[in-house]
Structures are given as structure tokens and as C-alpha cells.
Tab-separated table of C-alpha atoms in Angstrom:
chain	number	residue	atom	x	y	z
A	257	MET	CA	-24.772	-33.488	-31.287
A	258	LEU	CA	-28.396	-32.646	-30.376
A	259	ARG	CA	-27.860	-33.814	-26.802
A	260	LYS	CA	-24.647	-31.831	-26.448
A	261	LEU	CA	-26.272	-28.736	-27.934
A	262	ARG	CA	-29.173	-29.031	-25.497
A	263	ARG	CA	-26.797	-29.404	-22.554
A	264	VAL	CA	-24.681	-26.415	-23.574
A	265	LEU	CA	-27.676	-24.139	-24.181
A	266	GLY	CA	-29.402	-25.242	-20.981
A	267	GLY	CA	-26.228	-24.732	-18.918
A	268	ILE	CA	-25.645	-21.280	-20.370
A	269	PHE	CA	-29.219	-20.227	-19.757
A	270	LEU	CA	-29.175	-21.508	-16.155
A	271	ALA	CA	-25.926	-19.656	-15.468
A	272	LEU	CA	-27.198	-16.396	-16.951
A	273	ILE	CA	-30.527	-16.333	-15.092
A	274	THR	CA	-28.765	-17.309	-11.839
A	275	LEU	CA	-26.337	-14.416	-12.274
A	276	LEU	CA	-29.336	-12.143	-12.785
A	277	PHE	CA	-30.611	-13.039	-9.313
A	278	LEU	CA	-27.176	-12.948	-7.691
A	279	ASP	CA	-26.151	-9.536	-9.041
A	280	PHE	CA	-26.378	-6.843	-6.336
A	281	THR	CA	-24.598	-4.131	-8.326
A	282	GLY	CA	-27.321	-3.569	-10.946
A	283	ALA	CA	-24.770	-3.896	-13.728
A	284	LEU	CA	-26.041	-7.110	-15.297
A	285	HIS	CA	-29.767	-6.572	-15.713
A	286	GLY	CA	-29.417	-4.505	-18.876
A	287	VAL	CA	-27.641	-7.512	-20.438
A	288	LEU	CA	-29.421	-10.437	-18.766
A	289	GLY	CA	-32.922	-9.111	-18.059
A	290	TRP	CA	-34.330	-10.911	-21.091
A	291	THR	CA	-33.758	-14.282	-19.418
A	292	ALA	CA	-36.596	-13.449	-16.974
A	293	ASP	CA	-38.789	-11.823	-19.639
A	294	VAL	CA	-38.936	-14.996	-21.772
A	295	GLN	CA	-40.327	-17.180	-18.973
A	296	LEU	CA	-43.867	-18.391	-19.813
A	297	VAL	CA	-45.938	-17.242	-16.818
A	298	PRO	CA	-44.243	-13.801	-16.521
A	299	ALA	CA	-44.874	-13.350	-20.254
A	300	ILE	CA	-48.570	-14.212	-19.744
A	301	LEU	CA	-48.938	-11.796	-16.820
A	302	SER	CA	-47.089	-8.980	-18.588
A	303	GLY	CA	-49.183	-9.506	-21.755
A	304	SER	CA	-46.133	-9.970	-23.974
A	305	LEU	CA	-47.811	-11.396	-27.080
A	306	ILE	CA	-44.551	-11.561	-29.061
A	307	ILE	CA	-42.825	-13.757	-26.453
A	308	LEU	CA	-45.909	-15.961	-26.101
A	309	ALA	CA	-46.157	-16.368	-29.860
A	310	VAL	CA	-42.485	-17.313	-30.122
A	311	LEU	CA	-42.776	-19.895	-27.312
A	312	LEU	CA	-45.873	-21.361	-28.924
A	313	VAL	CA	-44.222	-21.662	-32.338
A	314	VAL	CA	-41.051	-23.156	-30.837
A	315	THR	CA	-43.107	-25.775	-28.923
A	316	LEU	CA	-45.189	-26.652	-31.994
A	317	LEU	CA	-42.041	-27.068	-34.059
A	318	LEU	CA	-39.539	-28.606	-31.645
A	319	GLY	CA	-41.503	-29.951	-28.656
A	320	ARG	CA	-40.825	-29.110	-25.006
A	321	VAL	CA	-37.422	-27.506	-25.515
A	322	TYR	CA	-38.613	-24.718	-23.187
A	323	CYS	CA	-38.496	-27.189	-20.291
A	324	SER	CA	-35.039	-28.530	-21.150
A	325	VAL	CA	-33.329	-25.241	-22.071
A	326	ILE	CA	-35.202	-22.104	-20.909
A	327	CYS	CA	-36.880	-23.079	-17.630
A	328	PRO	CA	-34.253	-22.678	-14.851
A	329	LEU	CA	-36.046	-25.087	-12.505
A	330	GLY	CA	-36.098	-27.731	-15.258
A	331	VAL	CA	-32.391	-27.350	-16.001
A	332	MET	CA	-31.661	-27.456	-12.270
A	333	GLN	CA	-33.407	-30.848	-12.130
A	334	ASP	CA	-31.191	-32.037	-14.978
A	335	VAL	CA	-28.129	-31.009	-12.988
A	336	CYS	CA	-29.344	-32.988	-9.960
A	337	SER	CA	-30.199	-35.981	-12.132
A	338	TRP	CA	-26.821	-35.862	-13.885
A	339	SER	CA	-25.039	-35.605	-10.528
A	340	ALA	CA	-26.877	-38.706	-9.300
A	341	GLY	CA	-25.801	-40.575	-12.412
A	342	ARG	CA	-22.169	-39.676	-11.741
A	343	VAL	CA	-22.430	-41.043	-8.216
A	344	ASN	CA	-24.281	-44.197	-9.146
A	345	LYS	CA	-23.517	-45.109	-12.727
A	346	LYS	CA	-25.633	-48.265	-12.571
A	347	ARG	CA	-28.710	-46.253	-11.678
A	348	ARG	CA	-31.235	-46.223	-14.520
A	349	TYR	CA	-34.771	-45.046	-15.203
A	350	SER	CA	-37.690	-47.117	-16.462
A	351	TYR	CA	-40.953	-46.476	-18.212
A	352	SER	CA	-44.038	-45.576	-16.142
A	353	ARG	CA	-47.499	-44.461	-17.178
A	354	ALA	CA	-48.440	-40.815	-16.913
A	355	VAL	CA	-50.364	-39.725	-13.821
A	356	SER	CA	-52.720	-37.758	-16.064
A	357	TRP	CA	-55.458	-37.118	-13.517
A	358	LEU	CA	-52.975	-35.421	-11.176
A	359	ARG	CA	-51.241	-33.459	-13.894
A	360	TYR	CA	-54.390	-31.902	-15.294
A	361	THR	CA	-55.922	-31.398	-11.853
A	362	VAL	CA	-52.933	-29.325	-10.782
A	363	LEU	CA	-53.048	-27.394	-14.067
A	364	GLY	CA	-56.746	-26.682	-13.579
A	365	ILE	CA	-56.215	-25.508	-10.005
A	366	PHE	CA	-53.313	-23.324	-11.142
A	367	ILE	CA	-55.386	-21.666	-13.876
A	368	ILE	CA	-58.259	-21.054	-11.454
A	369	ALA	CA	-55.847	-19.582	-8.901
A	370	LEU	CA	-54.306	-17.383	-11.582
A	371	VAL	CA	-57.696	-16.069	-12.689
A	372	ALA	CA	-58.996	-15.725	-9.116
A	373	HIS	CA	-55.742	-14.009	-8.017
A	374	VAL	CA	-54.940	-16.527	-5.288
A	375	ALA	CA	-51.328	-15.372	-5.144
A	376	ALA	CA	-50.150	-17.801	-2.468
A	377	LEU	CA	-50.936	-20.853	-4.596
A	378	VAL	CA	-49.649	-19.418	-7.862
A	379	THR	CA	-46.307	-18.439	-6.353
A	380	LEU	CA	-45.773	-21.851	-4.765
A	381	ILE	CA	-45.866	-23.962	-7.945
A	382	GLU	CA	-44.920	-21.543	-10.745
A	383	PRO	CA	-41.481	-22.901	-11.839
A	384	TYR	CA	-39.606	-19.683	-12.694
A	385	SER	CA	-40.608	-18.032	-9.418
A	386	ALA	CA	-39.768	-21.195	-7.441
A	387	TYR	CA	-36.224	-21.084	-8.843
A	388	GLY	CA	-36.047	-17.321	-8.258
A	389	ARG	CA	-36.763	-17.798	-4.557
A	390	ILE	CA	-34.101	-20.536	-4.355
A	391	ALA	CA	-31.557	-18.231	-5.984
A	392	THR	CA	-32.557	-15.199	-3.864
A	393	ASN	CA	-32.817	-16.885	-0.463
A	394	ILE	CA	-30.183	-19.624	-0.692
A	395	PHE	CA	-27.674	-18.962	-3.471
A	396	ALA	CA	-27.463	-15.154	-3.124
A	397	PRO	CA	-26.392	-15.100	0.576
A	398	VAL	CA	-23.636	-17.606	-0.159
A	399	TYR	CA	-22.563	-15.532	-3.165
A	400	ARG	CA	-22.498	-12.332	-1.107
A	401	LEU	CA	-20.520	-13.967	1.693
A	402	GLY	CA	-17.939	-14.951	-0.901
A	403	ASN	CA	-17.903	-11.379	-2.166
A	404	ASN	CA	-17.406	-10.049	1.370
A	405	LEU	CA	-14.533	-12.440	1.896
A	406	LEU	CA	-12.862	-11.148	-1.258
A	407	ALA	CA	-13.589	-7.574	-0.151
A	408	TYR	CA	-11.885	-8.254	3.191
A	409	PHE	CA	-8.690	-9.549	1.575
A	410	ALA	CA	-8.778	-6.825	-1.095
A	411	ALA	CA	-8.889	-4.151	1.599
A	412	ARG	CA	-5.765	-5.664	3.206
A	413	VAL	CA	-3.830	-4.863	0.001
A	414	ASP	CA	-5.467	-1.441	-0.554
A	415	SER	CA	-7.625	-2.684	-3.433
A	416	TYR	CA	-11.221	-1.563	-3.993
A	417	ALA	CA	-12.105	-4.131	-6.647
A	418	PHE	CA	-14.711	-5.547	-4.206
A	419	TYR	CA	-16.860	-3.851	-1.621
A	420	HIS	CA	-18.726	-5.163	1.408
A	421	THR	CA	-22.484	-5.796	1.124
A	422	ASP	CA	-25.075	-6.732	3.749
A	423	VAL	CA	-26.042	-10.370	4.129
A	424	TRP	CA	-29.294	-11.006	5.993
A	425	VAL	CA	-32.405	-13.129	5.869
A	426	LYS	CA	-35.192	-11.063	4.350
A	427	GLY	CA	-38.035	-13.376	5.324
A	428	PHE	CA	-38.142	-16.599	7.284
A	429	GLY	CA	-41.298	-17.764	5.506
A	430	SER	CA	-39.769	-17.262	2.079
A	431	LEU	CA	-36.536	-18.926	3.157
A	432	ALA	CA	-38.453	-21.934	4.473
A	433	VAL	CA	-40.385	-22.296	1.207
A	434	ALA	CA	-37.173	-21.986	-0.820
A	435	LEU	CA	-35.418	-24.650	1.251
A	436	ILE	CA	-38.357	-27.074	1.064
A	437	THR	CA	-38.670	-26.505	-2.682
A	438	LEU	CA	-34.970	-27.125	-3.262
A	439	ILE	CA	-34.930	-30.274	-1.101
A	440	VAL	CA	-38.149	-31.808	-2.497
A	441	ILE	CA	-37.459	-31.105	-6.170
A	442	GLY	CA	-33.748	-31.906	-5.776
A	443	LEU	CA	-34.463	-35.307	-4.214
A	444	LEU	CA	-37.103	-36.143	-6.818
A	445	ALA	CA	-34.699	-35.275	-9.609
A	446	TRP	CA	-31.861	-37.212	-7.929
A	447	ARG	CA	-33.965	-40.366	-7.700
A	448	ASN	CA	-36.420	-40.173	-10.583
A	449	GLY	CA	-35.425	-37.412	-13.023
A	450	ARG	CA	-38.223	-35.183	-14.241
A	451	THR	CA	-40.947	-36.337	-11.809
A	452	TRP	CA	-41.837	-32.781	-10.710
A	453	CYS	CA	-41.987	-31.483	-14.303
A	454	ASN	CA	-44.235	-34.301	-15.500
A	455	THR	CA	-46.453	-34.698	-12.451
A	456	VAL	CA	-46.877	-31.334	-10.722
A	457	CYS	CA	-45.555	-28.426	-12.785
A	458	PRO	CA	-48.491	-26.651	-14.520
A	459	VAL	CA	-46.214	-25.103	-17.151
A	460	GLY	CA	-44.861	-28.555	-18.050
A	461	THR	CA	-48.394	-29.961	-18.325
A	462	LEU	CA	-49.556	-27.080	-20.555
A	463	LEU	CA	-46.524	-27.284	-22.845
A	464	GLY	CA	-46.789	-31.081	-22.824
A	465	PHE	CA	-50.319	-30.887	-24.190
A	466	ILE	CA	-49.146	-28.523	-26.959
A	467	SER	CA	-46.073	-30.654	-27.753
A	468	ARG	CA	-48.316	-33.575	-28.713
A	469	PHE	CA	-48.861	-31.687	-31.940
A	470	SER	CA	-45.232	-30.674	-32.507
A	471	VAL	CA	-43.692	-31.224	-35.924
A	472	LEU	CA	-40.380	-32.662	-34.772
A	473	LYS	CA	-40.432	-35.455	-32.161
A	474	PRO	CA	-38.221	-38.285	-31.017
A	475	VAL	CA	-39.758	-41.397	-32.633
A	476	ILE	CA	-38.850	-45.104	-32.658
A	477	ASP	CA	-38.331	-47.015	-35.893
A	478	PRO	CA	-39.873	-50.483	-35.206
A	479	ALA	CA	-37.872	-51.996	-38.038
A	480	LYS	CA	-34.556	-51.169	-36.372
A	481	CYS	CA	-35.491	-51.352	-32.694
A	482	THR	CA	-34.152	-54.450	-30.880
A	483	LYS	CA	-35.973	-53.659	-27.606
A	484	CYS	CA	-32.666	-53.461	-25.777
A	485	SER	CA	-34.279	-50.938	-23.354
A	486	GLN	CA	-31.272	-48.602	-23.391
A	487	CYS	CA	-33.441	-45.644	-24.486
A	488	SER	CA	-35.919	-46.188	-21.655
A	489	ARG	CA	-33.119	-46.575	-19.108
A	490	VAL	CA	-31.738	-43.082	-19.892
A	491	CYS	CA	-35.132	-41.354	-20.246
A	492	LYS	CA	-35.434	-39.050	-17.219
A	493	ALA	CA	-39.054	-38.345	-18.146
A	494	SER	CA	-39.871	-42.118	-17.956
A	495	CYS	CA	-41.960	-41.735	-21.087
A	496	ILE	CA	-40.477	-44.348	-23.500
A	497	ASP	CA	-42.437	-47.593	-23.800
A	498	TYR	CA	-39.945	-49.512	-25.940
A	499	ASP	CA	-42.033	-52.700	-25.835
A	500	ASN	CA	-44.682	-50.947	-27.920
A	501	TYR	CA	-42.333	-48.571	-29.766
A	502	ALA	CA	-44.203	-45.656	-28.163
A	503	ILE	CA	-43.125	-42.344	-26.645
A	504	ASP	CA	-45.455	-40.165	-24.564
A	505	HIS	CA	-44.636	-36.822	-26.164
A	506	SER	CA	-46.656	-34.900	-23.601
A	507	ARG	CA	-43.971	-35.824	-21.064
A	508	CYS	CA	-40.948	-35.869	-23.350
A	509	VAL	CA	-38.745	-32.807	-22.682
A	510	THR	CA	-36.668	-33.326	-25.839
A	511	CYS	CA	-33.454	-33.970	-23.917
A	512	MET	CA	-32.109	-36.235	-26.719
A	513	ASN	CA	-30.652	-38.716	-24.222
A	514	CYS	CA	-32.407	-41.615	-25.925
A	515	ILE	CA	-31.175	-40.702	-29.428
A	516	ASP	CA	-27.619	-40.372	-28.148
A	517	LYS	CA	-27.815	-43.751	-26.392
A	518	CYS	CA	-29.382	-45.842	-29.166
A	519	LYS	CA	-26.748	-47.979	-30.928
A	520	PHE	CA	-29.025	-49.256	-33.638
A	521	ASP	CA	-30.150	-45.964	-35.196
A	522	ALA	CA	-33.734	-46.778	-34.193
A	523	LEU	CA	-34.473	-43.378	-32.665
A	524	HIS	CA	-34.715	-40.184	-34.668
A	525	TYR	CA	-35.719	-36.588	-33.982
A	526	THR	CA	-37.870	-36.165	-37.058
A	527	ALA	CA	-41.251	-35.283	-38.526
A	528	LYS	CA	-41.557	-38.791	-39.939
A	529	ARG	CA	-44.006	-41.188	-38.269
A	530	TYR	CA	-43.324	-44.927	-38.426
A	531	LYS	CA	-46.234	-47.292	-38.862
A	532	LEU	CA	-47.045	-49.756	-36.060
A	533	ASN	CA	-49.091	-52.908	-36.083
A	534	ALA	CA	-52.582	-52.779	-34.531
A	535	ALA	CA	-51.543	-54.117	-31.130
A	536	ALA	CA	-48.718	-51.623	-30.858
A	537	GLU	CA	-51.005	-48.747	-31.877
A	538	ASN	CA	-53.498	-49.607	-29.142
A	539	ALA	CA	-50.714	-49.782	-26.573
A	540	ALA	CA	-49.377	-46.441	-27.755
A	541	ASP	CA	-52.831	-44.859	-27.415
A	542	ASP	CA	-53.085	-46.149	-23.849
A	543	THR	CA	-49.668	-44.711	-23.128
A	544	ALA	CA	-50.598	-41.253	-24.423
A	545	GLU	CA	-53.836	-41.166	-22.432
A	546	GLY	CA	-52.244	-42.417	-19.206
A	547	GLY	CA	-54.007	-45.003	-17.119
A	548	THR	CA	-53.720	-46.692	-13.802
A	549	ASN	CA	-50.718	-45.501	-11.949
A	550	ASN	CA	-48.686	-48.704	-11.753
A	551	GLY	CA	-45.480	-46.663	-11.629
A	552	MET	CA	-46.640	-44.424	-8.833
A	553	SER	CA	-44.343	-45.989	-6.212
A	554	ARG	CA	-41.291	-44.996	-8.201
A	555	ARG	CA	-42.608	-41.590	-9.137
A	556	GLY	CA	-44.109	-40.728	-5.768
A	557	PHE	CA	-43.285	-37.279	-4.474
A	558	LEU	CA	-43.365	-35.492	-1.155
A	559	SER	CA	-46.391	-33.359	-0.313
A	560	VAL	CA	-45.742	-29.961	1.180
A	561	ALA	CA	-48.637	-28.236	2.937
A	562	GLY	CA	-49.434	-25.885	5.751
A	563	ILE	CA	-46.258	-23.818	5.692
A	564	LEU	CA	-46.532	-21.340	8.519
A	565	ALA	CA	-44.965	-17.953	7.701
A	566	VAL	CA	-43.127	-16.531	10.658
A	567	SER	CA	-41.366	-13.305	11.500
A	568	ASN	CA	-40.049	-11.234	8.581
A	569	THR	CA	-36.735	-10.078	10.019
A	570	VAL	CA	-33.692	-11.523	11.685
A	571	LYS	CA	-30.549	-9.990	13.099
A	572	ALA	CA	-28.024	-9.920	10.273
A	573	GLN	CA	-24.988	-8.850	12.210
A	574	ALA	CA	-23.757	-8.061	15.722
A	575	PRO	CA	-25.165	-4.914	17.387
A	576	ILE	CA	-23.345	-1.777	16.320
A	577	ALA	CA	-21.363	-0.143	19.077
A	578	ASP	CA	-21.265	3.633	19.504
A	579	GLY	CA	-17.696	4.515	20.413
A	580	GLY	CA	-17.264	1.087	21.893
A	581	LEU	CA	-19.583	1.966	24.795
A	582	ALA	CA	-23.304	2.217	24.094
A	583	VAL	CA	-25.068	-0.525	22.117
A	584	ILE	CA	-27.528	0.757	19.517
A	585	GLU	CA	-30.643	-1.355	19.582
A	586	ASP	CA	-31.963	-2.704	16.311
A	587	LYS	CA	-35.134	-1.200	14.966
A	588	LYS	CA	-38.339	-3.221	14.913
A	589	ILE	CA	-40.971	-3.312	12.193
A	590	PRO	CA	-44.004	-1.186	13.063
A	591	ASP	CA	-47.487	-2.661	12.806
A	592	ARG	CA	-48.655	-1.206	9.503
A	593	GLN	CA	-52.337	-1.433	8.757
A	594	THR	CA	-51.597	-1.252	5.016
A	595	ALA	CA	-48.391	-2.577	3.421
A	596	VAL	CA	-46.175	-0.096	1.634
A	597	LEU	CA	-45.768	-1.294	-1.968
A	598	PRO	CA	-42.956	-0.252	-4.368
A	599	PRO	CA	-43.486	2.810	-6.571
A	600	GLY	CA	-44.798	1.646	-9.955
A	601	SER	CA	-47.019	-1.083	-8.521
A	602	ASP	CA	-49.939	1.405	-8.553
A	603	ASN	CA	-52.170	-0.450	-6.085
A	604	ALA	CA	-52.491	-3.606	-4.044
A	605	ARG	CA	-54.864	-5.258	-6.546
A	606	HIS	CA	-52.474	-4.707	-9.467
A	607	MET	CA	-49.587	-6.224	-7.491
A	608	LYS	CA	-51.695	-9.193	-6.407
A	609	ILE	CA	-52.782	-9.935	-9.979
A	610	HIS	CA	-49.410	-9.669	-11.702
A	611	CYS	CA	-46.747	-10.624	-9.145
A	612	THR	CA	-45.548	-14.260	-9.057
A	613	GLY	CA	-43.252	-13.799	-6.043
A	614	CYS	CA	-40.043	-14.506	-7.954
A	615	GLN	CA	-38.313	-11.927	-5.713
A	616	LEU	CA	-36.012	-10.599	-8.409
A	617	CYS	CA	-36.887	-7.089	-7.176
A	618	VAL	CA	-36.076	-8.111	-3.583
A	619	SER	CA	-32.683	-9.432	-4.694
A	620	ALA	CA	-31.951	-6.348	-6.822
A	621	CYS	CA	-32.974	-3.657	-4.292
A	622	PRO	CA	-29.798	-1.730	-3.359
A	623	ASN	CA	-31.438	-0.008	-0.384
A	624	ASN	CA	-32.426	-3.208	1.528
A	625	ILE	CA	-36.036	-2.099	1.891
A	626	LEU	CA	-37.878	-4.746	-0.149
A	627	ARG	CA	-38.736	-8.056	1.527
A	628	PRO	CA	-41.242	-10.846	0.886
A	629	SER	CA	-44.633	-10.601	2.567
A	630	ASN	CA	-45.683	-13.204	5.119
A	631	LYS	CA	-49.406	-12.512	4.734
A	632	PHE	CA	-51.374	-15.316	3.098
A	633	SER	CA	-53.126	-13.115	0.525
A	634	THR	CA	-49.815	-11.646	-0.709
A	635	PHE	CA	-47.470	-14.462	0.345
A	636	MET	CA	-43.880	-13.882	-0.869
A	637	GLN	CA	-44.783	-10.776	-2.849
A	638	PRO	CA	-42.602	-7.713	-2.167
A	639	GLU	CA	-43.412	-4.975	0.309
A	640	MET	CA	-41.340	-2.160	1.747
A	641	SER	CA	-39.947	-1.715	5.244
A	642	PHE	CA	-37.382	0.828	6.386
A	643	GLU	CA	-35.313	-0.651	9.212
A	644	ARG	CA	-32.197	-0.935	7.001
A	645	GLY	CA	-32.639	1.906	4.546
A	646	TYR	CA	-35.143	4.062	2.710
A	647	CYS	CA	-36.458	4.351	-0.829
A	648	ARG	CA	-34.113	6.846	-2.481
A	649	PRO	CA	-35.880	9.063	-5.023
A	650	GLU	CA	-33.264	8.468	-7.707
A	651	CYS	CA	-33.479	4.661	-7.516
A	652	THR	CA	-35.842	2.782	-9.882
A	653	ARG	CA	-34.126	-0.629	-9.799
A	654	CYS	CA	-37.201	-2.662	-8.841
A	655	SER	CA	-39.253	-1.283	-11.743
A	656	GLU	CA	-36.412	-2.051	-14.150
A	657	VAL	CA	-36.075	-5.731	-13.238
A	658	CYS	CA	-39.735	-6.817	-12.848
A	659	PRO	CA	-40.564	-9.272	-15.680
A	660	THR	CA	-44.347	-9.449	-15.113
A	661	GLY	CA	-45.314	-5.785	-15.066
A	662	ALA	CA	-46.335	-5.991	-11.391
A	663	ILE	CA	-44.000	-3.013	-10.920
A	664	ARG	CA	-44.264	-0.956	-14.078
A	665	ARG	CA	-41.179	0.795	-15.361
A	666	ILE	CA	-40.885	4.380	-14.087
A	667	THR	CA	-38.308	7.164	-14.320
A	668	PRO	CA	-36.683	8.905	-11.341
A	669	VAL	CA	-38.708	12.013	-12.175
A	670	GLU	CA	-41.961	10.030	-12.020
A	671	LYS	CA	-40.927	8.271	-8.842
A	672	SER	CA	-40.229	11.484	-6.957
A	673	SER	CA	-43.880	12.442	-7.335
A	674	ILE	CA	-45.538	9.060	-6.621
A	675	GLN	CA	-47.087	8.757	-3.173
A	676	VAL	CA	-46.883	5.177	-1.865
A	677	GLY	CA	-47.649	6.015	1.774
A	678	ARG	CA	-47.892	8.730	4.410
A	679	ALA	CA	-45.699	9.418	7.423
A	680	VAL	CA	-47.368	9.087	10.840
A	681	TRP	CA	-45.890	10.631	14.021
A	682	ILE	CA	-46.098	8.724	17.314
A	683	LYS	CA	-45.600	11.314	20.037
A	684	GLU	CA	-44.878	8.780	22.786
A	685	ASN	CA	-41.837	7.454	20.901
A	686	CYS	CA	-40.332	10.828	19.999
A	687	VAL	CA	-37.128	11.650	21.892
A	688	VAL	CA	-38.331	15.250	22.227
A	689	ASN	CA	-41.214	14.093	24.435
A	690	ARG	CA	-39.602	11.032	25.931
A	691	ASP	CA	-36.134	12.390	26.771
A	692	GLU	CA	-36.747	16.145	26.603
A	693	GLU	CA	-33.967	16.379	24.020
A	694	PRO	CA	-34.102	18.410	20.791
A	695	CYS	CA	-34.121	16.424	17.517
A	696	THR	CA	-34.485	17.530	13.902
A	697	ALA	CA	-33.624	14.275	12.084
A	698	CYS	CA	-36.965	13.763	10.350
A	699	GLU	CA	-37.219	17.334	9.046
A	700	ARG	CA	-33.596	17.434	7.847
A	701	HIS	CA	-33.826	14.220	5.865
A	702	CYS	CA	-37.285	14.552	4.284
A	703	PRO	CA	-36.655	14.895	0.514
A	704	THR	CA	-40.025	16.566	-0.225
A	705	GLY	CA	-40.172	18.992	2.684
A	706	ALA	CA	-43.311	17.316	3.979
A	707	ILE	CA	-42.141	17.501	7.610
A	708	THR	CA	-42.049	20.802	9.483
A	709	LEU	CA	-40.964	21.355	13.087
A	710	ILE	CA	-43.125	23.506	15.339
A	711	SER	CA	-42.773	24.487	18.991
A	712	ARG	CA	-44.194	21.902	21.314
A	713	ASN	CA	-45.787	24.680	23.336
A	714	ASN	CA	-46.010	28.357	22.599
A	715	ASP	CA	-42.977	29.178	24.737
A	716	ASP	CA	-41.197	25.827	24.469
A	717	LYS	CA	-37.865	25.692	22.646
A	718	LEU	CA	-38.313	22.004	21.960
A	719	LYS	CA	-39.903	21.322	18.573
A	720	ILE	CA	-42.022	18.436	17.318
A	721	PRO	CA	-42.759	17.352	13.730
A	722	VAL	CA	-45.921	18.007	11.746
A	723	VAL	CA	-46.467	15.996	8.545
A	724	ASP	CA	-48.059	17.485	5.425
A	725	THR	CA	-49.663	14.305	4.088
A	726	GLU	CA	-50.433	15.967	0.744
A	727	ILE	CA	-46.773	16.154	-0.274
A	728	CYS	CA	-45.353	13.174	1.655
A	729	ILE	CA	-44.419	10.390	-0.796
A	730	GLY	CA	-43.792	7.673	1.807
A	731	CYS	CA	-40.102	7.160	0.991
A	732	GLY	CA	-39.301	6.147	4.567
A	733	ALA	CA	-36.308	8.455	5.101
A	734	CYS	CA	-37.855	9.834	8.262
A	735	GLU	CA	-38.607	6.367	9.650
A	736	ASN	CA	-35.182	4.995	8.799
A	737	LEU	CA	-33.177	7.914	10.194
A	738	CYS	CA	-35.252	8.512	13.319
A	739	PRO	CA	-32.979	7.917	16.354
A	740	SER	CA	-35.784	6.474	18.474
A	741	ARG	CA	-35.440	2.750	19.348
A	742	PRO	CA	-36.770	0.064	19.066
A	743	PHE	CA	-39.668	1.687	17.200
A	744	SER	CA	-39.266	4.892	15.236
A	745	ALA	CA	-41.233	7.898	16.404
A	746	ILE	CA	-42.338	8.420	12.829
A	747	TYR	CA	-43.251	5.615	10.426
A	748	VAL	CA	-44.831	5.177	7.006
A	749	GLU	CA	-48.333	3.824	6.635
A	750	GLY	CA	-49.135	2.449	3.178
A	751	ILE	CA	-52.067	3.483	0.992
A	752	GLU	CA	-54.235	1.171	-1.107
A	753	ARG	CA	-53.905	3.182	-4.330
A	754	HIS	CA	-50.834	5.168	-5.218
A	755	ARG	CA	-51.273	8.722	-6.499
A	756	THR	CA	-49.198	11.424	-8.160
A	757	ILE	CA	-48.718	14.489	-6.019
């Protein structure tokens, strides 16, 4: 029953948090947003003491149930491992010593990177964010293509139950990282179960250390154990040394596979501790502390380094035709000296400290303006660009979904007065100067009235824009709706610290 309960809860939790990342309507976050809030690292960064206290108490009582039920990357590994078992039913695991030096080295580096705000390293190995990027960059496009297919057929029968949504790659660098993460962790789980969790993952190492002191643990009763090895052969954490009646509880993820498999009632999930003879106790101590890595060949994993971030945009669909004659050229991203960050992030330092690059905000943005950064210092963290839309004053979706507090929650009223950047006019790109044609697009669409048109010359009927930088909020409406191609004649330059105007 314990194994079935763990499977059901883990499956439900994985489905819910995946739906949170797939949802592009904004309808599910009010119901499912808590699945991101209860993740360990986001809770640490957001300073949620209640969630941290609950996770600590649960781990001290029940062991590493977080890894087997709550962590989406952990449950995803279980799915891969289970699938491998269905394909090759003779495939079994075996006990191997913990690679303790590697586990605690990675944890130490992770903590240092977290304190020193080395965002690129933190985002790469933090488990919740790693799964979030997989869901955003790989699962979500497939989900949206399916939605568009349903929308196409629904339109044929005059139904509006589904509507078309854009499908495009928001960042090649982020997509590459997501693909590599999925392939590496998926293959490791397919072959060796929880190798990533118990060798690399810093959250697993931290919770593993705490779970050594948990009240309830799977334990072996030496009086009943026949050393049949069935428990070890189903242990995906490779932590059961049945020869010495020992379990390395720092690696055990409380999956209950061993208890379910044991036919002799020798394994129990209990607070009771069975007494071992002296030789067995010494062997158990060696197991808990780790040792030489004689199982390293089986538990070896691929090393991923030097990922080169490339261009941040790609053509998402065929060029749009104007009346079937003229082709409208796609807009290109201007060279911004300072990135434009979402309203509510306050400043670049705050974003760098708190953001884990999970890209939930990127997935949830209905205006298609958030995309992952390709810069090393802010790698995979969100920034704004306006080739596909602009930041509508009434929209606060990104601040509503952020689980770490990197984008603090704001109201539409607050947002309409937050300056995240300033519009800059490039006279050489303006159609008024380039084509000698009148244009009023930027003035007409500016929501704050920061753009005014003035005569180019005293007696010239053609007018050019002047930007009042004191009331411009950097929403990007002018940049997005400017007819100039490939670069807009007016674009938004970010500011280091946001201010209220």
C-alpha cells in the first residue's frame, strides 16, 4: 500500500506541476500555483519560512519523500526507470557505495554559487528549474501544437472551444540546455535509476543528510532476512547492502519498492532499529560514510560543460503576406545596452539573486515578450523583448506565477506607474526620414502619452517623435507597433533600477 500511495501521489503531483507550465490561458495558476511554491529552492529564495519548516518536519519524520513525491525531476526519473523496467523485465539494480566526495562537493559549490549569485550555475543544477525548462521548451510547444490542431478542426465546425496560439522557440540556448538535461537525466534513470538524485542533485544531497535522522525509515530485520537480494535488485537508489543488513538512508528516497518486494516480511518502514552483530555494524558504518567508488562504472554519468548560448530568436512561422503581394519582414532584436526586466523585478541585482531560471513566467506570458537570457551572468533568466508583442499595462501574469519572489506580486495600478525602461528614437530608421512618409504609430499607441510628434522642420508637414523619458514606462508598445523593418525606429532601453513615475 505504501508503494502504491507513493506512486499515486507522485504521479498526481507531476501531472499538476506539468499542467502549470503548459497552461497558456492563465486559468490554472490560481489552483495549481502552490505546486511551484512548495519546491525547496524557490521556498528558500522567497524566504517562505512556513514551507521550509513543513519540508524539514516532513523529512525528519518520513525521510526523503520530497524527492519521491514533490520534486518533479525526481518523479520524472521514476517514470523513465519504470518504463525501462517494462521494456526489460529482467533488468535489475544492485548495491553500490555512495560517491560521497562528489555529492558533497557539488552541494558545496551549489551553496557558494547561491550565496555569490552565480546564476548560471544555480539554474543548471537546481532540480525544479531544470524540470521547468524541460516543460517550457520541450513539452509546451508539443502541447500547443496539439491545441492548434484542435483549434483548426473546431473552426471547421464553427466551434470556438479552442483558439490558435503562437508556437515558437524563445531561446536556442535554453532549448539546448533543456534537451541535454532531458537526455542525460533520462538515460541515467533508464539505466541506473536515481543516479542523478544521489550523485549530482544538491537538493537530494541536502535532504539526504537530514533524512539520516528521520524517525521513520525502511529497515531490515536480520532475523527474517534470507539475503535473497530481491530488495537490492528493485532499489533504484542502489542503497541497500543486504549482505550486511544495511540501508544508506542518505540516498534512500523512500520509494517503498523494497518493502513491497520482500516476501519474508524482513523489511519495514518503522521507527524500530534492529540490532546487528559487530561485523555487520562496521559494514553498515562504512556504507553510510561511503568509500571507494567500486560501483562508479555502473553509476557513471555524462558530463555536460561549455554550453554555448546562441541567438535568442527563430522564425516561428512563414512570413506574413500583405494582401498576397508584399512580404513583411520580421523584426530583429535591437542591441540593448541594458536588458529590460519585467515590472516587479525592481532591479537587475534582485532578479539575479532570486531567479532560478525555471521559466514559469516565460511560459505564462500571454504577450510573447518574455524570453530567457543568453548572457552568462543572467543565463536563462527572463528578460523582455518586443518583436512579437508589448507589455500591456493591465497584465500582471508574470508577477502572479513567480514562486521565488524574483518578480514580486504587483497590481495593474502599480504596474502602470513602474518604469522598466525608456524609449529611444533612431532617426535613421524612421520612415518619416527614410521614406519621406508621414507616420504617427508610436504616438497613437503610447499608453502614457510619453511620445509627442513635432514638425521635422519649422515649415515641414512631416512630424517626428519626441520622447518624454520622465513618463515613459518602457512598455514597448512603440517598438512593437513601429512599421519600420527590420529594426524599429524606436526601441526600449532598459534601466538598472526600476522606479515609480
